[in-house]
Coordinates of C-alpha atoms and ligand atoms in Angstrom, one line a residue:
M282 CA 174.2 231.7 130.7
V283 CA 175.9 229.1 132.9
M284 CA 179.2 230.6 132.1
F285 CA 177.9 234.0 133.1
Y286 CA 176.7 232.7 136.4
K287 CA 180.1 231.1 136.9
I288 CA 181.8 234.3 136.2
C289 CA 179.5 236.1 138.7
R290 CA 180.1 233.5 141.4
L291 CA 183.8 233.6 140.8
S292 CA 184.0 237.3 140.9
R293 CA 182.0 237.5 144.1
R294 CA 184.3 235.1 145.8
S295 CA 187.5 236.7 144.4
M296 CA 186.2 240.2 144.9
A297 CA 187.6 240.5 148.4
F298 CA 191.0 239.2 147.3
M299 CA 191.0 241.5 144.2
R300 CA 190.2 244.5 146.3
F301 CA 193.0 243.5 148.7
A302 CA 195.4 243.0 145.7
F303 CA 194.4 246.3 144.2
V304 CA 194.9 248.3 147.4
F305 CA 198.2 246.4 148.0
V306 CA 199.6 247.0 144.5
C307 CA 198.4 250.6 144.3
G308 CA 199.7 251.2 147.8
V309 CA 203.1 249.9 146.9
L310 CA 203.2 251.9 143.7
A311 CA 202.2 255.0 145.6
V312 CA 204.8 254.7 148.3
S313 CA 207.7 253.4 146.2
A314 CA 208.8 256.8 144.8
E315 CA 211.2 259.0 146.7
H316 CA 209.8 262.3 147.9
W317 CA 211.7 265.6 148.0
N318 CA 210.5 269.1 148.5
V319 CA 211.9 272.6 148.9
I320 CA 210.3 275.2 151.3
N321 CA 210.7 278.9 150.9
P322 CA 211.9 280.1 154.3
N323 CA 210.4 283.6 153.7
T324 CA 206.8 282.3 153.2
N325 CA 207.0 278.7 154.7
L326 CA 205.4 277.6 151.4
T327 CA 206.6 274.7 149.3
C328 CA 207.9 275.9 145.9
L329 CA 209.2 272.6 144.5
I330 CA 208.2 268.9 144.9
L331 CA 209.8 266.0 143.1
D332 CA 208.7 262.4 143.6
A333 CA 210.4 259.7 141.5
D334 CA 212.2 256.4 141.5
L335 CA 215.7 257.0 140.1
S336 CA 218.0 254.6 138.3
F337 CA 221.1 255.4 136.2
N338 CA 222.7 254.1 133.0
L339 CA 226.2 255.3 132.9
K340 CA 229.1 255.0 130.5
F341 CA 232.7 255.6 131.6
L342 CA 235.8 255.9 129.5
N343 CA 238.5 253.5 130.6
D344 CA 241.7 255.4 129.9
T345 CA 243.9 252.3 129.9
S346 CA 241.9 250.3 127.3
N347 CA 240.5 253.5 125.6
Q348 CA 237.1 251.8 125.7
T349 CA 233.8 252.8 127.3
Q350 CA 232.4 250.6 130.0
S351 CA 228.6 250.6 130.8
Y352 CA 227.0 250.3 134.2
T353 CA 223.6 250.5 135.8
A354 CA 222.9 251.7 139.3
D355 CA 219.7 252.1 141.4
F356 CA 218.9 254.7 143.9
N357 CA 218.8 253.3 147.4
Q358 CA 218.5 256.0 150.0
T359 CA 218.5 259.8 150.4
N360 CA 221.4 261.1 152.5
N361 CA 220.8 264.9 152.4
V362 CA 218.5 267.3 150.6
Y363 CA 219.2 271.0 149.8
G364 CA 217.1 273.4 147.9
E365 CA 216.4 277.1 147.1
C366 CA 213.3 278.7 145.9
N367 CA 215.0 281.9 144.7
A368 CA 218.3 280.9 143.0
I369 CA 220.1 282.0 139.9
H370 CA 221.5 279.4 137.6
K371 CA 223.2 280.1 134.3
N372 CA 221.7 283.6 134.3
Q373 CA 218.1 282.7 134.9
S374 CA 216.0 282.5 138.0
V375 CA 215.4 279.0 139.1
N376 CA 214.1 276.6 141.8
H377 CA 216.9 274.4 142.8
L378 CA 216.9 270.8 144.3
K379 CA 220.1 269.0 145.3
V380 CA 220.0 265.5 146.6
E381 CA 222.9 263.5 148.1
F382 CA 222.1 259.8 148.1
Y383 CA 223.4 256.3 148.2
V384 CA 223.1 253.7 145.4
T385 CA 222.4 250.1 146.0
S386 CA 225.7 248.3 146.5
E387 CA 227.2 245.1 147.9
E388 CA 229.5 247.4 149.8
P389 CA 228.7 248.1 153.5
A390 CA 226.9 251.4 153.9
S391 CA 229.8 252.7 156.1
L392 CA 232.2 252.5 153.1
L393 CA 229.9 254.1 150.5
S394 CA 230.2 257.8 149.6
S395 CA 227.1 259.5 148.4
W396 CA 226.3 260.5 144.8
T397 CA 224.7 263.9 144.0
V398 CA 221.9 264.7 141.6
E399 CA 220.8 268.3 141.0
F400 CA 217.7 269.7 139.2
W401 CA 217.1 273.2 138.1
F402 CA 213.6 274.4 137.2
G403 CA 213.3 277.6 135.3
K404 CA 210.4 279.8 134.3
P405 CA 210.3 279.6 130.5
K406 CA 209.3 282.6 128.4
D407 CA 206.4 280.8 126.7
S408 CA 203.2 279.8 128.4
A409 CA 204.6 277.1 130.8
T410 CA 204.9 278.0 134.5
F411 CA 207.9 275.8 135.1
Q412 CA 210.3 273.7 133.1
L413 CA 213.2 271.4 134.0
V414 CA 216.0 273.5 132.4
D415 CA 219.1 271.7 133.8
Y416 CA 220.4 268.8 135.8
K417 CA 223.6 267.2 136.8
L418 CA 224.9 263.9 138.3
V419 CA 228.1 263.4 140.2
T420 CA 229.0 259.8 141.0
T421 CA 231.6 258.2 143.2
R422 CA 233.3 254.8 143.1
T423 CA 231.4 251.7 144.4
A424 CA 232.3 248.0 144.6
E425 CA 230.3 247.6 141.3
I426 CA 231.4 250.7 139.5
P427 CA 235.1 251.3 139.6
F428 CA 234.8 254.8 138.1
S429 CA 233.7 258.2 139.3
G430 CA 232.4 261.0 137.0
T431 CA 230.4 264.1 136.5
F432 CA 227.5 263.9 134.0
E433 CA 225.7 266.9 132.6
R434 CA 222.7 267.7 130.5
P435 CA 223.7 267.8 126.8
T436 CA 222.6 271.0 125.1
S437 CA 220.6 268.9 122.7
A438 CA 218.4 267.3 125.4
E439 CA 214.7 267.6 125.0
A440 CA 212.7 269.5 127.6
E441 CA 209.5 267.6 128.2
I442 CA 209.2 268.1 132.0
Q443 CA 207.1 271.2 132.2
A444 CA 203.6 272.4 133.0
K445 CA 201.3 275.3 132.6
D446 CA 199.2 277.3 135.2
R447 CA 199.1 275.6 138.5
N448 CA 199.5 272.1 137.1
A449 CA 202.1 269.6 138.1
F450 CA 203.8 267.2 135.7
Q451 CA 203.4 263.4 135.8
C452 CA 205.1 260.6 133.9
S453 CA 205.3 256.9 134.6
D454 CA 208.6 256.5 132.9
T455 CA 210.9 259.1 131.4
T456 CA 214.6 259.4 130.7
L457 CA 216.9 262.4 131.1
G458 CA 219.8 262.2 128.7
L459 CA 223.3 262.9 130.0
N460 CA 226.5 263.4 128.1
N461 CA 228.8 260.4 127.3
E462 CA 225.6 258.5 126.2
S463 CA 224.5 258.1 129.9
S464 CA 221.1 258.8 131.3
I465 CA 218.9 259.0 134.4
Q466 CA 215.7 257.1 134.4
L467 CA 212.8 258.5 136.4
R468 CA 209.8 256.3 137.1
N469 CA 206.6 257.3 138.8
L470 CA 207.6 260.9 138.4
R471 CA 205.4 263.7 139.7
T472 CA 206.9 267.2 140.0
I473 CA 205.9 270.8 140.4
A474 CA 208.1 274.0 140.7
F475 CA 207.4 277.7 141.1
A476 CA 204.5 276.8 143.3
D477 CA 203.2 278.2 146.6
L478 CA 201.8 275.1 148.3
N479 CA 200.6 274.9 151.9
S480 CA 201.8 271.3 152.4
T481 CA 205.0 269.5 151.6
D482 CA 203.1 267.0 149.5
F483 CA 200.8 267.3 146.4
P484 CA 197.3 268.4 147.4
K485 CA 194.5 266.0 146.6
E486 CA 193.0 268.3 144.1
Q487 CA 196.3 268.8 142.2
Q488 CA 196.0 268.7 138.4
Y489 CA 198.7 266.9 136.4
E490 CA 199.9 267.3 132.8
L491 CA 200.9 263.9 131.5
C492 CA 204.0 263.2 129.4
S493 CA 203.3 262.2 125.8
T494 CA 203.7 258.4 126.4
D495 CA 201.3 258.5 129.3
A496 CA 198.8 260.7 127.4
K497 CA 198.7 257.9 124.7
T498 CA 198.0 255.1 127.3
S499 CA 195.5 257.3 129.0
K500 CA 193.6 257.3 125.7
V501 CA 193.9 253.5 125.3
V502 CA 192.8 252.6 128.9
P503 CA 189.3 254.2 128.6
A504 CA 188.9 252.6 125.2
V505 CA 189.6 249.2 126.6
V506 CA 187.3 249.8 129.6
G507 CA 184.6 250.9 127.1
I508 CA 185.0 247.8 125.0
C509 CA 184.8 245.6 128.2
L510 CA 181.6 247.4 129.4
A511 CA 180.1 247.0 125.9
G512 CA 180.9 243.3 126.0
L513 CA 179.3 243.0 129.4
V514 CA 176.1 244.7 128.2
V515 CA 175.9 242.2 125.3
I516 CA 176.5 239.3 127.6
V517 CA 173.8 240.5 130.0
L518 CA 171.4 241.1 127.1
V519 CA 172.0 237.7 125.6
A520 CA 171.5 236.1 129.0
Y521 CA 168.3 238.0 129.5
L522 CA 166.9 237.0 126.1
I523 CA 167.8 233.4 126.6
G524 CA 166.2 233.5 130.0
R525 CA 163.0 235.0 128.6
A526 CA 162.9 232.5 125.7
R527 CA 163.2 229.7 128.2
A528 CA 160.5 231.1 130.5
K529 CA 158.2 231.5 127.5
R530 CA 158.8 227.9 126.5
Q531 CA 158.0 226.8 130.0
V532 CA 154.8 228.8 130.1
T533 CA 153.8 227.3 126.7
Q534 CA 154.6 223.8 127.9
T535 CA 152.5 224.4 131.1
I536 CA 149.6 225.6 129.0
K537 CA 150.0 222.6 126.7
A538 CA 150.1 220.3 129.7
K539 CA 146.9 221.9 131.1
G540 CA 145.3 221.6 127.7
K541 CA 145.8 217.8 127.8
Ligands
NAG6 C1 207.5 279.7 159.4 O1 207.4 278.6 160.4 C2 208.1 278.8 161.5 C3 208.0 277.6 162.4 O2 206.8 276.8 162.1 C4 207.7 280.1 162.2 O3 208.5 280.2 163.4 C5 207.9 281.2 161.3 O4 207.3 282.4 161.9 C6 207.1 281.0 160.0 N1 207.4 282.0 159.1 C7 206.5 282.6 158.3 C8 207.0 283.7 157.4 O5 205.3 282.3 158.3
NAG7 C1 233.1 261.5 128.8 O1 233.7 261.5 127.5 C2 234.9 262.3 127.5 C3 235.4 262.4 126.0 O2 235.2 261.1 125.4 C4 235.9 261.8 128.4 O3 237.0 262.7 128.4 C5 235.4 261.8 129.8 O4 236.3 261.2 130.7 C6 234.1 260.9 129.8 N1 233.5 261.0 131.1 C7 233.4 259.9 131.9 C8 232.7 260.1 133.2 O5 233.8 258.8 131.5
NAG8 C1 240.4 249.2 132.0 O1 240.8 248.4 131.0 C2 241.9 247.6 131.3 C3 242.4 246.9 130.0 O2 241.3 246.3 129.4 C4 241.5 246.6 132.4 O3 242.5 245.8 132.8 C5 241.0 247.4 133.6 O4 240.5 246.5 134.6 C6 239.9 248.4 133.2 N1 239.7 249.3 134.3 C7 238.5 249.3 135.0 C8 238.5 250.2 136.1 O5 237.6 248.5 134.7
NAG9 C1 240.7 255.9 121.5 O1 239.7 255.4 120.6 C2 239.2 256.3 119.7 C3 238.2 255.7 118.8 O2 237.6 254.6 119.5 C4 240.4 256.9 118.8 O3 239.9 257.9 118.0 C5 241.4 257.5 119.8 O4 242.5 258.0 119.0 C6 241.9 256.5 120.8 N1 242.8 257.2 121.7 C7 243.9 256.6 122.2 C8 244.7 257.4 123.2 O5 244.2 255.5 121.9
NAG10 C1 222.9 287.5 131.8 O1 221.8 288.3 131.6 C2 222.2 289.7 131.5 C3 220.9 290.5 131.3 O2 219.9 289.8 130.8 C4 223.1 289.9 130.2 O3 223.5 291.2 130.1 C5 224.3 289.0 130.4 O4 225.1 289.0 129.3 C6 223.9 287.5 130.7 N1 225.1 286.8 131.0 C7 225.3 285.6 130.5 C8 226.5 284.9 130.9 O5 224.5 285.0 129.7
NAG11 C1 220.1 250.4 151.3 O1 220.2 251.2 152.4 C2 220.0 250.6 153.6 C3 220.0 251.6 154.7 O2 221.3 252.2 154.8 C4 221.0 249.5 153.8 O3 220.7 248.8 155.0 C5 220.9 248.5 152.7 O4 221.9 247.5 152.8 C6 221.0 249.2 151.3 N1 220.7 248.3 150.3 C7 221.6 248.1 149.3 C8 221.2 247.0 148.3 O5 222.6 248.7 149.2
NAG12 C1 196.6 276.8 153.7 O1 196.1 276.1 154.8 C2 195.1 276.7 155.6 C3 194.8 275.9 156.8 O2 195.4 274.7 156.8 C4 193.9 277.0 154.7 O3 192.9 277.6 155.4 C5 194.3 277.8 153.5 O4 193.2 277.9 152.6 C6 195.4 277.1 152.8 N1 195.9 278.0 151.7 C7 196.1 277.6 150.5 C8 196.6 278.6 149.5 O5 195.9 276.4 150.1

């Protein structure tokens, strides 16, 4: 009972801070992803949106030593964005996004050349509305990575990024495999293609299909919340019963006292 009161007092005092922390953390999470979109000039509608934080795990072959050397790089800043809503790629009709960007580096920005990442979304024959069918990364030398290279999607790569109907696709953390055992990591990914959106951002009412890892956690979170609520109900019930028992005893004692 005392503990319960303590928790209540504590939570009331820390509520304001918690709310601030929540808004702060969620705000940061919401704005941290890069945002790119492609507009169809014929209709002025957005056909493609891709929001994500990118980082890269790359392996280069050192010709001198005949050994592969591994590097990681983080996206820093977009330089240029190109896109087409009605393009043909590898014989299929696609939505195309091409981003020129800089990676984080010790090197002064004036000396850096941009890297390029491209995404092609197709319309698969099955029920999905869009699917990421191809991607490509072209890197240039930096102070940290003394190699440049072109990395492509291996033919064996899985195709998880897709959605049905008017849904978008969402994943908190997913990896796109590249050849030479390299990869692009996408965090806080939200994307849609073959869409006709009024705005350049996702509408509030947008529905998302989750990647399989997020779908699993989205089942765990409600379960945890449910258990916590059940625990709270038990605590309140116990507190109530203790309180009632105590009140009863007091009443009995008062009656006894009056009886004397
Ligand atoms: C698209 O927008 C531009 C400028 O906002 C406007 O001039 C043009 O007429 C619009 N085109 C269509 C097809 O709505
Ligand atoms: C990828 O591997 C191939 C064959 O091992 C090699 O020729 C090529 O240079 C590698 N690419 C990069 C960017 O290191
Ligand atoms: C390639 O390997 C050689 C021999 O190990 C090494 O001296 C050289 O620095 C390496 N090159 C790069 C660009 O790391
Ligand atoms: C490089 O190493 C691979 C195996 O690690 C070997 O098969 C290949 O012959 C080597 N090439 C050269 C030029 O030494
Ligand atoms: C492209 O598609 C057309 C018609 O579907 C087909 O005739 C042609 O062989 C395809 N080309 C390639 C390179 O796949
Ligand atoms: C990221 O880009 C900004 C703007 O160009 C630059 O000032 C900053 O130094 C870059 N950060 C890193 C770590 O490269
Ligand atoms: C587009 O925007 C206009 C006004 O902003 C709205 O009336 C209309 O319903 C929107 N259309 C779609 C398809 O969302």
